[in-house]
Structure formats: C-alpha cells, structure tokens
XYZ file of C-alpha atoms in Angstrom:
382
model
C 7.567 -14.584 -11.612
C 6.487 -14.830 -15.360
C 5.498 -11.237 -16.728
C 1.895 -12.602 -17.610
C 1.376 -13.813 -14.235
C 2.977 -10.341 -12.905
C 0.307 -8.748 -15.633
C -2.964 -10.450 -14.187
C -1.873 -9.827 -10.253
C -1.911 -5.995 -10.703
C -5.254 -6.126 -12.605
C -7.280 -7.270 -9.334
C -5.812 -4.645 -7.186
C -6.713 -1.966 -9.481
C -10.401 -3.144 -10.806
C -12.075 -2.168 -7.753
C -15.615 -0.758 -7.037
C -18.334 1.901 -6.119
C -16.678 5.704 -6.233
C -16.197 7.215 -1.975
C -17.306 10.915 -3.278
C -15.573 13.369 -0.820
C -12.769 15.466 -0.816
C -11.692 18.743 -3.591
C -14.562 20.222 -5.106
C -16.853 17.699 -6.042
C -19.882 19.669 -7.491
C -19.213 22.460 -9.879
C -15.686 22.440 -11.388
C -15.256 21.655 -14.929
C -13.172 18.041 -15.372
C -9.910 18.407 -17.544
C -9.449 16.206 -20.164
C -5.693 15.364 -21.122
C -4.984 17.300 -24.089
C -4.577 15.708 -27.336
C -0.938 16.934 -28.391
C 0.523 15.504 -24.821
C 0.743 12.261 -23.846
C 1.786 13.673 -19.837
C 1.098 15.754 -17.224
C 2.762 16.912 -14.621
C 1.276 18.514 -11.720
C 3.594 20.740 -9.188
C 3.481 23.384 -6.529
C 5.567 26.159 -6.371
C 5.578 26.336 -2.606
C 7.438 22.974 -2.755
C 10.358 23.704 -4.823
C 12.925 21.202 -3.407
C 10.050 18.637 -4.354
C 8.386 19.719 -7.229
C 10.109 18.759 -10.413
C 12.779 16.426 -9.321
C 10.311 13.265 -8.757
C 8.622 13.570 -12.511
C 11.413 13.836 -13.922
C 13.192 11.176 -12.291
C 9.893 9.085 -13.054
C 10.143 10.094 -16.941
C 13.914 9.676 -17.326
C 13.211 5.803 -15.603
C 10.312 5.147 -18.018
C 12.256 6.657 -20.929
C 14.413 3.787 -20.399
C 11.762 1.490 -21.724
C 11.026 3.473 -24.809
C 8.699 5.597 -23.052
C 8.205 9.102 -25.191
C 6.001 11.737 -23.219
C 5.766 14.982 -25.254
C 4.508 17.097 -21.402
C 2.421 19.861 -20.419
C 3.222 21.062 -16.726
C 0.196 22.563 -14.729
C 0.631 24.371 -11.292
C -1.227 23.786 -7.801
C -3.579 27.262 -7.709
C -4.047 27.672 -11.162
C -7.301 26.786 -12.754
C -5.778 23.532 -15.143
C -3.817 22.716 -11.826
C -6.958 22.518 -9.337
C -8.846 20.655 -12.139
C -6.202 18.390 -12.278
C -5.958 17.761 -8.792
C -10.001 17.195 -8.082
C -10.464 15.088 -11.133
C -7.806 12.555 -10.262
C -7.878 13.237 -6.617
C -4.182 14.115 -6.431
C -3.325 14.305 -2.767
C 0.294 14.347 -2.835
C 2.276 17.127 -4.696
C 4.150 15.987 -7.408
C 2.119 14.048 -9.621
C 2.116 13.058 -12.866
C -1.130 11.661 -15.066
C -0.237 10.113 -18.317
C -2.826 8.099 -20.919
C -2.665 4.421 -20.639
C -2.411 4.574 -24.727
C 0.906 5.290 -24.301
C 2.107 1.543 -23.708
C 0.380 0.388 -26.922
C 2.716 -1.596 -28.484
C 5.344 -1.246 -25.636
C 5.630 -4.814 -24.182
C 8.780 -4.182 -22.472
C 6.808 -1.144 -20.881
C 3.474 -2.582 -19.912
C 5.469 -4.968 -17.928
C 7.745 -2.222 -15.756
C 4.302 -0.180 -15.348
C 2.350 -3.404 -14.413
C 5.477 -3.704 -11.554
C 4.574 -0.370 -10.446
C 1.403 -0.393 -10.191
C 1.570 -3.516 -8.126
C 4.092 -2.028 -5.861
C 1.842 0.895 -5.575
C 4.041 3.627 -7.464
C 1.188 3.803 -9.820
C -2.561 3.867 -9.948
C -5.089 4.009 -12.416
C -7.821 7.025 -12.244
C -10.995 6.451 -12.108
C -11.955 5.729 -15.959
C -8.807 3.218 -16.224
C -7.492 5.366 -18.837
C -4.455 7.354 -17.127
C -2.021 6.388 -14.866
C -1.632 8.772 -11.941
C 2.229 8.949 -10.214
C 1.713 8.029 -6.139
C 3.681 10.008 -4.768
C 4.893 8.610 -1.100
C 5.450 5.228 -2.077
C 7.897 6.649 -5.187
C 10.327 6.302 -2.143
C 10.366 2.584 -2.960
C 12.278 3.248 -5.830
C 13.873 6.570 -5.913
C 14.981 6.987 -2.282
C 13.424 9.434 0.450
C 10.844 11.489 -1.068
C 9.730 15.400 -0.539
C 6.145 15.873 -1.204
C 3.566 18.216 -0.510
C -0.229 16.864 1.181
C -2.985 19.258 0.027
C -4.979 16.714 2.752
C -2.169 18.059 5.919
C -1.647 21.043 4.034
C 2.472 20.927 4.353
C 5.309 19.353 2.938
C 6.670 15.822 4.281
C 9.310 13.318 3.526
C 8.728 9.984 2.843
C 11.209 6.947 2.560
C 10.614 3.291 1.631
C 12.256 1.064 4.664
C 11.517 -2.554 3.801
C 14.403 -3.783 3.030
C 14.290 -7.816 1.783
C 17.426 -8.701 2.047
C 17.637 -7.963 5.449
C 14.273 -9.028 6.666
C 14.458 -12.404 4.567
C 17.910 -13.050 3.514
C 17.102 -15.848 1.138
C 18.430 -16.461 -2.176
C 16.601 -19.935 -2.502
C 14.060 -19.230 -5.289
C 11.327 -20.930 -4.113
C 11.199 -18.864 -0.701
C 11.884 -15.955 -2.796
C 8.858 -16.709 -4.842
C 6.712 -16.911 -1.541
C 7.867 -12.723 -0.813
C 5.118 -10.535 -1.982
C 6.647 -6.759 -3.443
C 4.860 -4.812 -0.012
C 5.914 -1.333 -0.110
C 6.694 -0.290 3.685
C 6.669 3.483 3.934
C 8.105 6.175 6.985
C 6.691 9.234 6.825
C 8.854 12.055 8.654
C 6.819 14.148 10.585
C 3.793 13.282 9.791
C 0.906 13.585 11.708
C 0.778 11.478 14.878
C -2.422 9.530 15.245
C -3.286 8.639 18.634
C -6.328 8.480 21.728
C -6.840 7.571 25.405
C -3.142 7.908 25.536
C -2.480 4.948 23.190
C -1.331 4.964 19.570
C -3.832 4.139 16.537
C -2.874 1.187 14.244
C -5.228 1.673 11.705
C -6.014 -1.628 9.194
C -8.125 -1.224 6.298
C -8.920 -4.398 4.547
C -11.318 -5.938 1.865
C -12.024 -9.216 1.543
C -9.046 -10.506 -0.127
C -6.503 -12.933 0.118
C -3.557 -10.612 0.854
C -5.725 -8.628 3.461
C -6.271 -12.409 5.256
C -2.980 -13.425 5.224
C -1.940 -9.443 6.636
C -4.354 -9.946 9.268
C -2.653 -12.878 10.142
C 0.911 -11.288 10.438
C -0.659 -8.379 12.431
C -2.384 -10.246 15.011
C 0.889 -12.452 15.831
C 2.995 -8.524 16.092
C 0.120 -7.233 18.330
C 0.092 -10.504 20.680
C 3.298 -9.125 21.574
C 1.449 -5.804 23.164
C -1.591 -7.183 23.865
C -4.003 -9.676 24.086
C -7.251 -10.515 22.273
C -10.366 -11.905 24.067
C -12.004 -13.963 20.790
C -11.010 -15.496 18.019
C -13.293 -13.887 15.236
C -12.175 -15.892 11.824
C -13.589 -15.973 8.190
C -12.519 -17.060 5.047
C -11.609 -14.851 2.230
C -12.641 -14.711 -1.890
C -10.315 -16.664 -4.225
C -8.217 -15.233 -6.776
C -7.088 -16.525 -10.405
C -3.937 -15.000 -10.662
C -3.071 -17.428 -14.100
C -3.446 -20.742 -15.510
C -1.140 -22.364 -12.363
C -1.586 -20.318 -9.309
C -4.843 -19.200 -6.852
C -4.326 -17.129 -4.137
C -7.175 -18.062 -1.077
C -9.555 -18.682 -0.063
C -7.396 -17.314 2.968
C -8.071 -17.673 6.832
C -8.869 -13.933 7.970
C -8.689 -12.450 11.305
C -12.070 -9.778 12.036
C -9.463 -7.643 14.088
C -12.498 -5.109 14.749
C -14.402 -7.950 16.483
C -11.742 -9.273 18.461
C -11.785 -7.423 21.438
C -8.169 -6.002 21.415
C -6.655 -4.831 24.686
C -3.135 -3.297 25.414
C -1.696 -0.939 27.378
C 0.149 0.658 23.886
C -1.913 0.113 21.208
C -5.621 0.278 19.975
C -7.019 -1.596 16.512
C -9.174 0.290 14.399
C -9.678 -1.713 11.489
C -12.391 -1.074 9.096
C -13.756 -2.884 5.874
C -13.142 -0.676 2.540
C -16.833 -1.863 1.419
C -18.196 -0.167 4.771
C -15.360 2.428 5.227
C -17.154 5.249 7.204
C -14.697 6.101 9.692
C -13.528 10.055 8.679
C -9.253 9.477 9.845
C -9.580 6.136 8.006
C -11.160 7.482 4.809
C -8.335 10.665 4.462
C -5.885 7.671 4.922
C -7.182 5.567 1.969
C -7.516 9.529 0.218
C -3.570 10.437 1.328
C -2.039 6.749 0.396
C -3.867 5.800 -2.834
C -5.993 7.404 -5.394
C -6.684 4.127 -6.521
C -9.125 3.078 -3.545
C -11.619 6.056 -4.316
C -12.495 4.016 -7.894
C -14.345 0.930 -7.227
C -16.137 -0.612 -10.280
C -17.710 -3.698 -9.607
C -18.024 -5.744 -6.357
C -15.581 -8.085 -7.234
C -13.126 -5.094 -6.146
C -13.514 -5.434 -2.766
C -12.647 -9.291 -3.130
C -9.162 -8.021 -4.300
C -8.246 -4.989 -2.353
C -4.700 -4.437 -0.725
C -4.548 -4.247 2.921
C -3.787 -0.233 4.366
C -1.402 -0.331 7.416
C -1.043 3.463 9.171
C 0.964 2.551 12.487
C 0.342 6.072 14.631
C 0.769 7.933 11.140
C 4.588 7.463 10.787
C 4.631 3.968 9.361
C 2.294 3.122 6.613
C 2.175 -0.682 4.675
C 0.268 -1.973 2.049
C -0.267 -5.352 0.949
C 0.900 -8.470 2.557
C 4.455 -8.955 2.757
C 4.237 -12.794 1.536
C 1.855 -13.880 -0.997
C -1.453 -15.759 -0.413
C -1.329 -18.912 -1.534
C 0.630 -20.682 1.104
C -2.040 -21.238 2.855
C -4.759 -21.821 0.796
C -8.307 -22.916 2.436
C -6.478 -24.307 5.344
C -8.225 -23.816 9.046
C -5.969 -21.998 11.948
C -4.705 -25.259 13.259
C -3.828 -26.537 9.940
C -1.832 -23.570 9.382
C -0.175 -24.398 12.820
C 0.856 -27.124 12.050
C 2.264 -26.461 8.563
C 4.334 -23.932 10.124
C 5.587 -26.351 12.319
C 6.053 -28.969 9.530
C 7.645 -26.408 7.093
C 10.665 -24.709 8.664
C 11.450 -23.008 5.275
C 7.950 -20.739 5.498
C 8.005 -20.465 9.131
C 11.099 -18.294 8.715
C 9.680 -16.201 6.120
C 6.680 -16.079 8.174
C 8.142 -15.393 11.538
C 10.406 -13.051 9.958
C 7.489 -11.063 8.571
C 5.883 -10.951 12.053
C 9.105 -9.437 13.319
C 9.507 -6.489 11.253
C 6.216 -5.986 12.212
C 6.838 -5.884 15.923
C 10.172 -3.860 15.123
C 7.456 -0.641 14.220
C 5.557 -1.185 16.905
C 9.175 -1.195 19.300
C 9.433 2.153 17.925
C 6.423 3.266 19.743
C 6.721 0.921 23.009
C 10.023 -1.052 23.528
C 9.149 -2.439 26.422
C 7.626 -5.309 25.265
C 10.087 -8.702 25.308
C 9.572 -9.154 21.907
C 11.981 -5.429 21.227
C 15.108 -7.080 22.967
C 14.769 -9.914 20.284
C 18.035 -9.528 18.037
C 16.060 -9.874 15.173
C 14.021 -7.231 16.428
C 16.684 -5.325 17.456
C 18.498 -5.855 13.870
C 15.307 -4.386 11.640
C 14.534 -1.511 14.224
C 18.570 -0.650 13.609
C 19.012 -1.404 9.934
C 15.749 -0.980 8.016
C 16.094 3.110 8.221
C-alpha cells in the first residue's frame, strides 16, 4: 500500500467524536502539560518491575531507528506528575509513554512508521490530537508477549499478539495480500474471564463503519458454527475516502444485538460506540484503547474499529480484510461473489476460521473444531 494511502486510513480511525467522561479522577486534579524541555514521557510503576521500563525503551530504541530523538522525563504511578499523567490521557495499562506529535515535523520516514502504528493500534492519539500515547497490550504485535500492569483490574497481565498471516492466509499473490487488513489479534493471560447463565460473553463493539460491517460479517459466519440466529437484521454502513483510487463501503452490516442469538456456548452482546452504555463494555473500550474515549465530530463514529473481547482472553480489533471487497453489494450478491471469486473466498473463509479456532478454545465440540484448518490455527497461532 502507498504511504499516502497508509497516511489517510489511520486518520479516520483516530478522528472520532463526543468525550465518554468516566474513569480516574475526573473533577478536581490539575491536567499536566508535557514540559517544554522533553519531547517524552514515560509513565511506569514500580510494583511492575519486570514490565516497567523494558517496553519504552524498546519503543524508543525502534523509533530511534527512524531518526526519532526524545530528550525523556520518567514519572511514576502514585506520585502526583504520575496520577496526572495517567487521568489526563486515561492511561490504563502500565507502561506508557506520551510524546508530542511535533516531534515528526519534518520526519517523513517517521510519520509513516507512526501512521503504521497507529493503524495497527500500538498508538493512539489523546484527546487534543497533540500527543501520541503508547497502547500498551497490543505492543505485543510487535515486540512479542507483553507484561503490563491494568490500573482498571488492578494487577499485572501478559499479553501476546497471535495472528499470525502467514499461517492464516499463506498468500504471497499481491493482490490477495492487498485485500488483508493489519488486525491486531491479542491473548491476554489470565485475564479476567467474562461470562453469565453459564455461557461465555463475546462482546462486539462497533460504529458504523465499513470495517465494523465487514467484522460483523466474519463473526456471524464463526458463531453459526455454535449457534443459530432467528432474523436477519441488515444495514448498510457510511463510506470512506481512503485516497484518490480506493472507497471502503458502503458495507452490508449485521445488527448482531437484534438478531436473536441462541447457543448453548455463547451469548452476543454487541453494542454501538455512539450508544455505548453497557458498564463491562465501556471498561473494555477504557482497557483496549484510549483512543475511543476522544470522539470529535460525528463523522467518528462512521469510522470506528470494531472491539472483539471473546470471554476476556481473546481481544480483536478491526476487520481482518479490508472493506472494499464488497462495496454496496446486498447479502446475496456477496454470495454469489464468493462463489464466483475463489481467490477471496479463501481469504474470507480463512478469516472465518481463525475466528471459530477462539471460540474452539472455549467449546470444541462444535464440528467446525475438528476442521484441520481449525485444528492448524488453534495449534499454531500461540
């Protein structure tokens, strides 16, 4: 993909609008402002040790490879600078790091490695658009399995990336290649388990985007496999420019929350980010990305990035191919261009499967776990 194509796709996920005020200390504390003679922060916990400095600095040294040059200030979890630090840019995952946006001015090479992160969801923006804030769990994409501390869970965890793409799509033709989407697919080791009535909670958060339709399609096919649904709720989702030669939608969406889900396993709770009310869904969106708490205009919610939780071990975001391939066409239409298109029903059947290979962690009972492709990812993507 060109750079300035790469640069306009990470601008929609990150403009997004109206501010959910919860969480840390809203009401009396004193913002920090970064101070003038550093261009970084870093933001640790001493109760973490094992995790505390090694992901910053693994961060810096990888930026410093692109003529990044952070002179850094290091604040501490308890301390007045540190708690400042944390409410203002609603750290929830120990380490982070906050540096100015200023410092890719004049750094093309740079704007394009922090435009990949941020699309990949290593970085976000704060809520002015004028730092950059480190995201902790889904570091693991790129530095291996991660040890963080939660101020949300109030313990430490470890975090690893498992998608792997060359073993869930195997391609090397470039034009398939150019249909995968950089999804970020992380495990969390014991992390909280979220489950009720004795089943386990898949939780979907979704906007009206492109990415979330074409998700919701990819989800529904996996949960089929567990389940059944009782209507066919369907809408179509905003458009998006992403340059002069590519538009992603509008997209055929599943309403998951309105169609009547039933399994013996399993239970959908799937909420829209513009009407996101539900309390375990709105610590997700806290835990996972800083990002989603800063929603400027409405357009935002047009161009939000699906949240997967899968009974809080297994957490996805975005859609694992990207949404053009389907743009404005009706469910049968689709259909049939799968059937017509052998290329992109691979990739698309493939993404279904490593779907269905988290779920099989949960409930392998279902036909669709003895499936060697299945079977493969559930062996091979840890």
């Amino acid at each position: 993909m060109k750079p300035e194509v790469h640069l306009v796709l990470v601008i929609f996920p990150i403009v997004v609008a109206v501010i959910l005020s919860f969480y840390f200390f809203w009401s009396e504390t004193q913002f920090l402002t970064i101070p003038t003679e550093a261009t970084e922060i870093a933001l640790v916990d001493s109760n973490c040790a094992s995790c505390t400095n090694s992901l910053p600095y693994s961060v810096r040294a990888f930026l410093e490879a692109y003529n990044y040059s952070p002179n850094n200030l290091t604040f501490y979890l308890g301390s007045k600078e540190g708690n400042n630090l944390t409410e203002k840019y609603v750290v929830t995952a120990l380490p982070s790091l906050v540096f100015p946006a200023s410092a890719l001015n004049g750094n093309s090479n740079l704007s394009i490695i922090i435009s990949t992160l941020l699309y990949g969801n290593i970085l976000t923006f704060n809520q002015g658009q004028e730092e950059f804030v480190l995201n902790t769990p889904f570091s693991s994409a790129i530095f291996g399995p991660i040890r963080y501390y939660s101020p949300l869970q109030n313990r430490i965890i470890t975090s690893k990336d498992i998608l792997n793409h060359t073993l869930v799509y195997g391609t090397t033709n470039p034009l398939e290649r150019d249909v995968i989407n950089p999804t970020t697919v992380v495990e969390e080791i014991n992390a909280s388990q979220l489950n009720s009535n004795n089943k386990t909670d898949i939780y979907f958060i979704y906007g009206n985007s492109p990415f979330s339709g074409l998700e919701s399609l990819i989800l529904r096919d996996a949960l089929e496999n567990f389940g059944s649904f009782s209507r066919n709720v369907t809408y179509y989702s905003s458009s998006i420019n992403a340059g002069r030669l590519i538009t992603f939608g509008p997209q055929l969406s599943y309403d998951l929350s309105a169609s009547n889900y039933s399994s013996r396993y399993f239970q959908i709770k799937a909420y829209d980010i513009s009407d996101l009310t539900d309390a375990t869904a709105q610590e997700l969106v806290a835990q996972y990305d800083q990002n989603l708490f800063y929603m400027y205009n409405t357009s935002g919610f047009n161009n939000f990035e699906p949240l997967i939780d899968i009974g809080g071990r297994y957490v996805i975001v975005s859609s694992p191919l990207k949404p053009y391939i389907f743009n404005g066409l009706n469910q049968s239409q689709i259909e049939k261009k799968l059937s017509e298109n052998e290329s992109l029903a691979f990739l698309f059947n493939r993404s279904v499967m490593f779907m269905d290979s988290l779920l099989c962690e949960y409930e392998n009972s279902s036909q669709i776990c003895s499936n060697p492709t299945v079977e493969k990812f559930s062996g091979e993507y840890k």
